PDB file of C-alpha atoms in Angstrom:
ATOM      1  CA  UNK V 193      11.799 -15.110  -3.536  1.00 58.00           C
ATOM      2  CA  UNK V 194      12.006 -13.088  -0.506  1.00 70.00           C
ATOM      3  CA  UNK V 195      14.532 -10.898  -1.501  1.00 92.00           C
ATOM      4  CA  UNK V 196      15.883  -8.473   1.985  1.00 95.00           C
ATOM      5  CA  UNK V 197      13.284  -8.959   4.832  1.00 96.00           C
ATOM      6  CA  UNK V 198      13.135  -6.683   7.788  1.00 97.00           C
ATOM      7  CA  UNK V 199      11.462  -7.343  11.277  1.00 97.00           C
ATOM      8  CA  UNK V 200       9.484  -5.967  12.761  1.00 97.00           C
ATOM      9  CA  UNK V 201       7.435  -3.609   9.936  1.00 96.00           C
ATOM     10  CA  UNK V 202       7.062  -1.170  12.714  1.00 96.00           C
ATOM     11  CA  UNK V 203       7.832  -0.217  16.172  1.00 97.00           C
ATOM     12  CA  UNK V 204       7.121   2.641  19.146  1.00 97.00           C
ATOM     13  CA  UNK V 205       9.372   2.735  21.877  1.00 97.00           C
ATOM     14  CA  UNK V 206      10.049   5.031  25.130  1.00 97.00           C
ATOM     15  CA  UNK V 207      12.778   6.756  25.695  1.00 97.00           C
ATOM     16  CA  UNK V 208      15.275   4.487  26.795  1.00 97.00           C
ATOM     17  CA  UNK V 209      13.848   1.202  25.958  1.00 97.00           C
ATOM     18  CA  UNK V 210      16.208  -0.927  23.685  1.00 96.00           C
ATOM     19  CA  UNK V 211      15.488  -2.843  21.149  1.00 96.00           C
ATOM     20  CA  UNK V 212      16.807  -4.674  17.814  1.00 97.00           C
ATOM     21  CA  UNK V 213      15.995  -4.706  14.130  1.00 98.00           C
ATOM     22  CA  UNK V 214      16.770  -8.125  12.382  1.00 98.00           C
ATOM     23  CA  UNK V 215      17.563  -7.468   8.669  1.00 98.00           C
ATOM     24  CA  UNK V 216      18.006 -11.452   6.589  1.00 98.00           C
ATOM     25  CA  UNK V 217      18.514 -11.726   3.114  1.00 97.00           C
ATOM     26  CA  UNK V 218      18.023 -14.632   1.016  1.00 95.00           C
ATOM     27  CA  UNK V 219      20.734 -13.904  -2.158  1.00 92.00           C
ATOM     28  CA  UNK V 220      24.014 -14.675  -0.389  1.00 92.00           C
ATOM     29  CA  UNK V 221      25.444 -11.000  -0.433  1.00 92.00           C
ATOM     30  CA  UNK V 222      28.481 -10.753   1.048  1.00 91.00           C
ATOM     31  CA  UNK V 223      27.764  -7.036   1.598  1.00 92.00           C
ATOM     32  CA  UNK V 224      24.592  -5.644   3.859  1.00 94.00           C
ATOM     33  CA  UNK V 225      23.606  -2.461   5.321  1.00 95.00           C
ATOM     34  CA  UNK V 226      21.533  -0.230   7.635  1.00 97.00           C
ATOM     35  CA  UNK V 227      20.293   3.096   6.073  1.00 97.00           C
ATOM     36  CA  UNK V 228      17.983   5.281   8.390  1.00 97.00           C
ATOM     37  CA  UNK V 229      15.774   8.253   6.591  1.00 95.00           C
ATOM     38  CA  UNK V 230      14.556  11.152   8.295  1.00 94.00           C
ATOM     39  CA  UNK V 231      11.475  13.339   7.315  1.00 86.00           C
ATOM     40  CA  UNK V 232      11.918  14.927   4.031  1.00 83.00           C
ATOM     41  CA  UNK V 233      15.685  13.499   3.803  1.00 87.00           C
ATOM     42  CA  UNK V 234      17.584  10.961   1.701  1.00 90.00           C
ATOM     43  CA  UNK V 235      18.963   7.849   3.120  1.00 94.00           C
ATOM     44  CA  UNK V 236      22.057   7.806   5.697  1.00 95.00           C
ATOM     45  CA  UNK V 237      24.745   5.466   6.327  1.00 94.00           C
ATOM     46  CA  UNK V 238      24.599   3.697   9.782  1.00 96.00           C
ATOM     47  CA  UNK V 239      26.497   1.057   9.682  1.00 96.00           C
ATOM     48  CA  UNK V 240      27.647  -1.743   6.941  1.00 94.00           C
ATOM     49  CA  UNK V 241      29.074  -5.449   6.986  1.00 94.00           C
ATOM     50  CA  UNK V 242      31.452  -6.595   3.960  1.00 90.00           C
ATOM     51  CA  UNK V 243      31.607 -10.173   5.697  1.00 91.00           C
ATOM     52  CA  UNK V 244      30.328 -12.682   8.230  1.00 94.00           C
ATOM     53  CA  UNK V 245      31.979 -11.137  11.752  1.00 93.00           C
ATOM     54  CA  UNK V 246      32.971  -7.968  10.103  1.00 93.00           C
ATOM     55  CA  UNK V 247      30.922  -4.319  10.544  1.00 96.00           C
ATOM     56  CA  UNK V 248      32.334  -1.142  10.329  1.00 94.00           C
ATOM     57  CA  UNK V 249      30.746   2.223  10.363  1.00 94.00           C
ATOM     58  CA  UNK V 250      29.165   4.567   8.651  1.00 92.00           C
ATOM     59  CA  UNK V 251      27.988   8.431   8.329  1.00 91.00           C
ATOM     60  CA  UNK V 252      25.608   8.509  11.276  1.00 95.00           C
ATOM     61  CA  UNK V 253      26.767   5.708  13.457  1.00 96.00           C
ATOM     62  CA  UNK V 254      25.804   7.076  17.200  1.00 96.00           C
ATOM     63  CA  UNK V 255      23.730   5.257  19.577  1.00 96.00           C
ATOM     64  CA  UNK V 256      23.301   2.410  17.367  1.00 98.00           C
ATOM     65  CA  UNK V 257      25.386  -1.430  17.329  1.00 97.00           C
ATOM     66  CA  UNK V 258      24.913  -3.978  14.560  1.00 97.00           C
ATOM     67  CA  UNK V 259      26.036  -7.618  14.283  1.00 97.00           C
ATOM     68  CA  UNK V 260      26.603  -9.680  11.274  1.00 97.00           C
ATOM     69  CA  UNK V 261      26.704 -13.244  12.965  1.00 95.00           C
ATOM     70  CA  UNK V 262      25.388 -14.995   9.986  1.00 96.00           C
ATOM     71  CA  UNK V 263      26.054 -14.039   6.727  1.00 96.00           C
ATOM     72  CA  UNK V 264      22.588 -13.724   5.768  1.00 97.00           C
ATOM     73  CA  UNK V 265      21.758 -12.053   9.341  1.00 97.00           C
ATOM     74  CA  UNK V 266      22.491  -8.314  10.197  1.00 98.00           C
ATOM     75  CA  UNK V 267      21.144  -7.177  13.349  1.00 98.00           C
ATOM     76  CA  UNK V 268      20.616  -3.381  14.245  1.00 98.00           C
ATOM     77  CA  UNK V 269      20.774  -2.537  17.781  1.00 98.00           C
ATOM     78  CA  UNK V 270      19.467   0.555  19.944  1.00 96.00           C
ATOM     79  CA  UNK V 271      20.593   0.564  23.547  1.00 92.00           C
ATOM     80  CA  UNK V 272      19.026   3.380  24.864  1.00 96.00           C
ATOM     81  CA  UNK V 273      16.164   4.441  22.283  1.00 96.00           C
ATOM     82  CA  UNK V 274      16.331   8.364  21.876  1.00 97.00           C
ATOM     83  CA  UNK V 275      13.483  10.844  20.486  1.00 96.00           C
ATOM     84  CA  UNK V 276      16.379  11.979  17.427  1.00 96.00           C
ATOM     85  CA  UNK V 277      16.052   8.115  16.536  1.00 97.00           C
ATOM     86  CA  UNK V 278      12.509   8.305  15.411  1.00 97.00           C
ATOM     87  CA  UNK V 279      12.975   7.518  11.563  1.00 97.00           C
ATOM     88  CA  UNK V 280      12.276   4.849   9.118  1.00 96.00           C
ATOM     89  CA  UNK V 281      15.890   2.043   9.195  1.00 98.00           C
ATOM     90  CA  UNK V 282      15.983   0.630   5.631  1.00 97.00           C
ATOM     91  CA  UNK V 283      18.116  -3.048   5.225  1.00 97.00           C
ATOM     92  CA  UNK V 284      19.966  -3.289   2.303  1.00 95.00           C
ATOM     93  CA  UNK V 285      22.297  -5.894   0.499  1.00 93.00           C
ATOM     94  CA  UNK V 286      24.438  -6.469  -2.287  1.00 89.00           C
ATOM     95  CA  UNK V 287      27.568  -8.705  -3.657  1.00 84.00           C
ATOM     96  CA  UNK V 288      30.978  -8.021  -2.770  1.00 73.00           C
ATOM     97  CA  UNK V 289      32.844  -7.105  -6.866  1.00 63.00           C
ATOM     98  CA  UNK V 290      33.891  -3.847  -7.006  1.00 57.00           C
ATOM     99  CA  UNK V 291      31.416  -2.790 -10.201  1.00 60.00           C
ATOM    100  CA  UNK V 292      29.095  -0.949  -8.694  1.00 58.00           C
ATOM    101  CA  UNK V 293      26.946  -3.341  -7.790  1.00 71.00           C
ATOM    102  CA  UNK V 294      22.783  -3.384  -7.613  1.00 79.00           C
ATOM    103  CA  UNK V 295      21.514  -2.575  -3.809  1.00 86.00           C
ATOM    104  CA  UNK V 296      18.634  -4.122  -2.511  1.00 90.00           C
ATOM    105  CA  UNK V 297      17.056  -2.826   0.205  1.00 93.00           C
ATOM    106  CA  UNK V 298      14.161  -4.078   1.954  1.00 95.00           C
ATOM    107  CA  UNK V 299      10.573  -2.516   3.104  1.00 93.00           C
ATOM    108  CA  UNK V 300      11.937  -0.221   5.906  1.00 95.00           C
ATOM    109  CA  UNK V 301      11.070  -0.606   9.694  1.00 97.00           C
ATOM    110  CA  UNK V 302       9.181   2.575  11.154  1.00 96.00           C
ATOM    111  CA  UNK V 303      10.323   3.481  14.503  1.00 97.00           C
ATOM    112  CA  UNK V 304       8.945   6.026  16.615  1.00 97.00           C
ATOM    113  CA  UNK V 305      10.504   7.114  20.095  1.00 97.00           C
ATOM    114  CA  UNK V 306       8.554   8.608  22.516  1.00 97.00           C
TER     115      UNK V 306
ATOM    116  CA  UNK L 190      33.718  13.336   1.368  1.00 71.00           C
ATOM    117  CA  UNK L 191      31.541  13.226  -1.700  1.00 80.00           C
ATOM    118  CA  UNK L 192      27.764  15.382  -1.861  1.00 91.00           C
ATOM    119  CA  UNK L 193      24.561  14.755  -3.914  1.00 95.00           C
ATOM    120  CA  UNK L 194      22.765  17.630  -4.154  1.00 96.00           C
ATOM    121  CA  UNK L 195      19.098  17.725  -5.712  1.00 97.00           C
ATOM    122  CA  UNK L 196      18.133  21.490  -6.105  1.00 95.00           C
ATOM    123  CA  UNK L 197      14.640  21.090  -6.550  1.00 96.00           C
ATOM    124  CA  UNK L 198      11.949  19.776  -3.988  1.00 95.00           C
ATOM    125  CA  UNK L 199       9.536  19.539  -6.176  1.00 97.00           C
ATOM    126  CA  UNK L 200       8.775  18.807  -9.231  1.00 97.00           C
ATOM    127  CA  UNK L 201       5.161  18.778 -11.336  1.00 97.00           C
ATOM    128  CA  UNK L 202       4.513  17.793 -14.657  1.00 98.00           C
ATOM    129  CA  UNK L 203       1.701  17.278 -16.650  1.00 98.00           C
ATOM    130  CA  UNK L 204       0.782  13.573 -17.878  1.00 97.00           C
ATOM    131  CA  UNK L 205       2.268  12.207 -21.164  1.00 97.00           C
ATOM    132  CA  UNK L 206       4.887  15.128 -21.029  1.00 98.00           C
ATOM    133  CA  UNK L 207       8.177  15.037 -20.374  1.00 98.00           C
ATOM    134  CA  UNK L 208      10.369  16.288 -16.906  1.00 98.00           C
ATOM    135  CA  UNK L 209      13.823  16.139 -15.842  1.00 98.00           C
ATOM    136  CA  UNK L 210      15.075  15.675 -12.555  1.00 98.00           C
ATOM    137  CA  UNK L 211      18.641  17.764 -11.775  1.00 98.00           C
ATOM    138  CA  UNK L 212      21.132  15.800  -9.613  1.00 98.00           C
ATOM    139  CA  UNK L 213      24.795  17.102  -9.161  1.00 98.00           C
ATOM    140  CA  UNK L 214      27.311  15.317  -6.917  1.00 97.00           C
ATOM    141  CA  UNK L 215      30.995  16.187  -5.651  1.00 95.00           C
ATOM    142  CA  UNK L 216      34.109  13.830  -5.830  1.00 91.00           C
ATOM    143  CA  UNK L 217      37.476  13.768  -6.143  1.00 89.00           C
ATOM    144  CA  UNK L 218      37.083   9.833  -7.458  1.00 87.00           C
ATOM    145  CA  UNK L 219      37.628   8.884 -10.850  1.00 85.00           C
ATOM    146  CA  UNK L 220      35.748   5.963 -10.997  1.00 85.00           C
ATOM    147  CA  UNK L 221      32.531   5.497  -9.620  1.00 89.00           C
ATOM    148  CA  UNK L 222      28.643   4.829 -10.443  1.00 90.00           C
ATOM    149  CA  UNK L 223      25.651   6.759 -10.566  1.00 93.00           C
ATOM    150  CA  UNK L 224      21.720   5.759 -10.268  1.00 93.00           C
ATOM    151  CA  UNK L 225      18.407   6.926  -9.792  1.00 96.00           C
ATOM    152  CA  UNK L 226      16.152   5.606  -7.254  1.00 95.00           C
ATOM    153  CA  UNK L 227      12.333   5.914  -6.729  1.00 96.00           C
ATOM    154  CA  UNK L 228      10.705   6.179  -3.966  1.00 95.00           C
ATOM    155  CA  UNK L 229       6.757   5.884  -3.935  1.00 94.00           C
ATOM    156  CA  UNK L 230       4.390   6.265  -1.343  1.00 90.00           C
ATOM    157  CA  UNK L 231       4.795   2.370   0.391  1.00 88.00           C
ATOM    158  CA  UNK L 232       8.626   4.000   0.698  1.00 88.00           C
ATOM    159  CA  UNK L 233      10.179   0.988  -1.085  1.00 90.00           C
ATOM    160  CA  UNK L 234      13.645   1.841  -2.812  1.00 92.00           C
ATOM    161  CA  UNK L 235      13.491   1.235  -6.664  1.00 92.00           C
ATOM    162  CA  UNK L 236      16.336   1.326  -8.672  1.00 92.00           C
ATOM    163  CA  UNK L 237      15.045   3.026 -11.758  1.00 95.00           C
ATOM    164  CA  UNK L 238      18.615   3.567 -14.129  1.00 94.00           C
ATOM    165  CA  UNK L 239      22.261   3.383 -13.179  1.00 92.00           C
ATOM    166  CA  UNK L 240      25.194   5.378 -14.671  1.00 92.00           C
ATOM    167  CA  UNK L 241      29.463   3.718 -14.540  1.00 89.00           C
ATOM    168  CA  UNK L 242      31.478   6.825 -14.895  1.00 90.00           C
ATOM    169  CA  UNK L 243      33.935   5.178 -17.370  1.00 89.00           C
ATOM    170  CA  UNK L 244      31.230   5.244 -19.521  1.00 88.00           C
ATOM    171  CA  UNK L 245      30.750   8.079 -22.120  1.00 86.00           C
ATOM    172  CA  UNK L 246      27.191   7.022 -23.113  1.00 92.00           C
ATOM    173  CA  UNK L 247      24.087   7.793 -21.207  1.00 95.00           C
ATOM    174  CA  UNK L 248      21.816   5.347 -19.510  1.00 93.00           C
ATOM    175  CA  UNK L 249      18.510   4.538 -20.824  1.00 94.00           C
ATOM    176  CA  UNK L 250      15.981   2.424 -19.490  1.00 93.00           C
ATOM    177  CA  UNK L 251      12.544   2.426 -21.571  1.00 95.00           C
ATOM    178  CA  UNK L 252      11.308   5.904 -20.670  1.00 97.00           C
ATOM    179  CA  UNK L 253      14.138   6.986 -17.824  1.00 98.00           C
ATOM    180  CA  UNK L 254      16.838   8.213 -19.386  1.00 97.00           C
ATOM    181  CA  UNK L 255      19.955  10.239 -18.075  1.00 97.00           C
ATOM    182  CA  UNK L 256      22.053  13.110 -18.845  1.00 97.00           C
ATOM    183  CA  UNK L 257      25.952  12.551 -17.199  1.00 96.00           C
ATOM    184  CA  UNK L 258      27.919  15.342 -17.770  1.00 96.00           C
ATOM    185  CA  UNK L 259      31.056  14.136 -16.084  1.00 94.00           C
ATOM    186  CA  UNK L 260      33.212  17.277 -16.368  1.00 94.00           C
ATOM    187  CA  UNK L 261      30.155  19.509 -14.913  1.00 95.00           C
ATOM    188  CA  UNK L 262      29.718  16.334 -12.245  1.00 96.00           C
ATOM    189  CA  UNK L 263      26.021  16.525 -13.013  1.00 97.00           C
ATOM    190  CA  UNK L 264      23.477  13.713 -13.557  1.00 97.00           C
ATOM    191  CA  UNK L 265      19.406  14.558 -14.354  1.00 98.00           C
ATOM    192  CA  UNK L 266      16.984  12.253 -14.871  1.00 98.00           C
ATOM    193  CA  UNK L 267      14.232  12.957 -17.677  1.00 98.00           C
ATOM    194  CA  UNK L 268      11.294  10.755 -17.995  1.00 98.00           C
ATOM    195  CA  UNK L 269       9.507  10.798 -21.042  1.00 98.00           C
ATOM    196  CA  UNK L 270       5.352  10.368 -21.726  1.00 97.00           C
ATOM    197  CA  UNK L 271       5.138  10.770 -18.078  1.00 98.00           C
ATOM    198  CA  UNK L 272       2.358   8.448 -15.877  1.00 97.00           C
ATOM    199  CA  UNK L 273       1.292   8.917 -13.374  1.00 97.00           C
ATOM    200  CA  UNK L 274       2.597   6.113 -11.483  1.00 96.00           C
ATOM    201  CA  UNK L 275       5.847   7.686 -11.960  1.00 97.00           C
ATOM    202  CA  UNK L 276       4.399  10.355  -9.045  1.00 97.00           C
ATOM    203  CA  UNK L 277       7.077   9.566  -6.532  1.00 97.00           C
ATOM    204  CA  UNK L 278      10.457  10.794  -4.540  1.00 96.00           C
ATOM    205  CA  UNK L 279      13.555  10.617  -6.751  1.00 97.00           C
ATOM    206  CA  UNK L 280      16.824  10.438  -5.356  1.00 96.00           C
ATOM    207  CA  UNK L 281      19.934  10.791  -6.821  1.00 97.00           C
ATOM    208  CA  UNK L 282      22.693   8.657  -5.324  1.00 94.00           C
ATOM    209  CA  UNK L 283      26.415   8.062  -6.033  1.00 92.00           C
ATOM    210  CA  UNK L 284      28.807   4.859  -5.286  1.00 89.00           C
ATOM    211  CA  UNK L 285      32.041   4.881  -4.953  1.00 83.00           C
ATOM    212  CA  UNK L 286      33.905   1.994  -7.352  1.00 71.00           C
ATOM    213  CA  UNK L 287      35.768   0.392  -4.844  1.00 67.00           C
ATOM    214  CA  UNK L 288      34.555  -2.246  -2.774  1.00 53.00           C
ATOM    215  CA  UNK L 289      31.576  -1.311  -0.404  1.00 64.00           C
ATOM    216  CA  UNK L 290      29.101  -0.282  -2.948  1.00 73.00           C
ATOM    217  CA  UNK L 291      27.871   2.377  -0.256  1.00 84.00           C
ATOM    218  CA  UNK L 292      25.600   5.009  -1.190  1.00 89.00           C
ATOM    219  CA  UNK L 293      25.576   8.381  -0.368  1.00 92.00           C
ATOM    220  CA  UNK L 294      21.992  10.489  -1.478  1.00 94.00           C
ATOM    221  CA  UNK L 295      20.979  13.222  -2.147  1.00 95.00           C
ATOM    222  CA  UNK L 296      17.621  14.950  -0.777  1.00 94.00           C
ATOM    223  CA  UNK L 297      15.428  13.974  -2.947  1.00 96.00           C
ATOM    224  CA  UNK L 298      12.788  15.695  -5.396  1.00 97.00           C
ATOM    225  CA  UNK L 299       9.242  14.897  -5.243  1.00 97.00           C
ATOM    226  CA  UNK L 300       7.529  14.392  -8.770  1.00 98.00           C
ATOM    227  CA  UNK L 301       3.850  14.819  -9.102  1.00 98.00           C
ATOM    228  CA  UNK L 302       1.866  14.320 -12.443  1.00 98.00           C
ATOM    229  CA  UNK L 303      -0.954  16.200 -12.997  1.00 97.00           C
ATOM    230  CA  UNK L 304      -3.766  14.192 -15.128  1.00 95.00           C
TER     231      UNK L 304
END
């Protein structure tokens, strides 16, 4: 039972380079989202999907874009790789009713930007 | 926009004892959900205890337990006959109850346990 898997585990960039995190999950949430955390800091919004084809942002949404092609697929995307982006990007899922329901998030991706 | 605040950093406390983590949060919601997450070293996300709004009585989940004082929009955490694989970051996070089930966190407080 796999659970939320994210690839790759970790990650160093330049400045500039691009590159994507792939985020599956294997519970058929209709809900999944992108959480980065900074040294010393709680988790942050990116960005969120409530459906196949539908993403919408979140609380710290800049220089980042995210697909949700497959409903069990959410990709996050960095265009231009920044130093400010160094963090670890936690996955996360859940089911669409309107209780409150359980997140799972996955291991976290560590990316460092030199 | 609603806030989680977690006043203290740190937190120490001695094993088998008891500790309590503080957590208040800011909303203008009526109906939304409360948890506790832990956070240890390998940085995965644990749920540890989860709090609905609408109801009155608090949380328990073996030794996590919480305190939701609605009015005072405060939430703490105590863990009782502490281990020490409870030595971990806590966070505090809050869910609206509409659709979305985004969380917003606070800080975090870092619990060691002393042997």
């Amino acid at each position: 039972n796999a659970g939320v898997t994210q690839t790759p585990k970790f990650r160093v960039l330049k400045t500039g380079q691009s590159m994507t995190l792939l985020c599956a999950q294997d519970m058929n949430h209709e809900y999944m989202y992108w959480y980065r955390q900074d040294p010393g800091m709680g988790l942050r919004l990116i960005h969120y999907s409530v459906g196949e084809g539908t993403t919408a942002k979140g609380e710290v949404p800049d220089g980042y874009n995210v697909s949700r092609l497959k409903k069990q697929n959410f990709l996050l995307g960095l265009e231009s790789a920044a130093p400010s982006q160094t963090s670890v990007y936690f996955c996360a899922s859940s089911f669409r009713t309107v209780y409150g329901n359980t997140i799972y998030f996955g291991e976290g991706s560590w990316l460092t930007v030199v | 926009a609603q806030t989680v605040t977690q006043s203290q950093p740190e937190m120490s406390v001695q094993e088998a004892e008891t500790v309590t983590l503080s957590c208040t949060y800011d909303t203008s919601e009526s109906d939304y959900y409360l948890f506790w997450y832990k956070q240890p070293p390998s940085r995965q996300m644990i749920l540890v205890i989860r709090q609905e709004a609408y109801k009155q009585q608090n949380a328990t989940e073996n030794r996590f337990s919480v305190n939701f004082q609605k009015a005072a929009k405060s939430f703490s955490l105590k863990i009782s006959d502490s281990q020490l694989g409870d030595a971990a970051m806590y966070f505090c996070a809050y869910s609206r109850g509409d659709a979305g089930n985004m969380l917003t966190f606070g800080g975090g407080t870092r619990l060691m346990v002393k042997p």
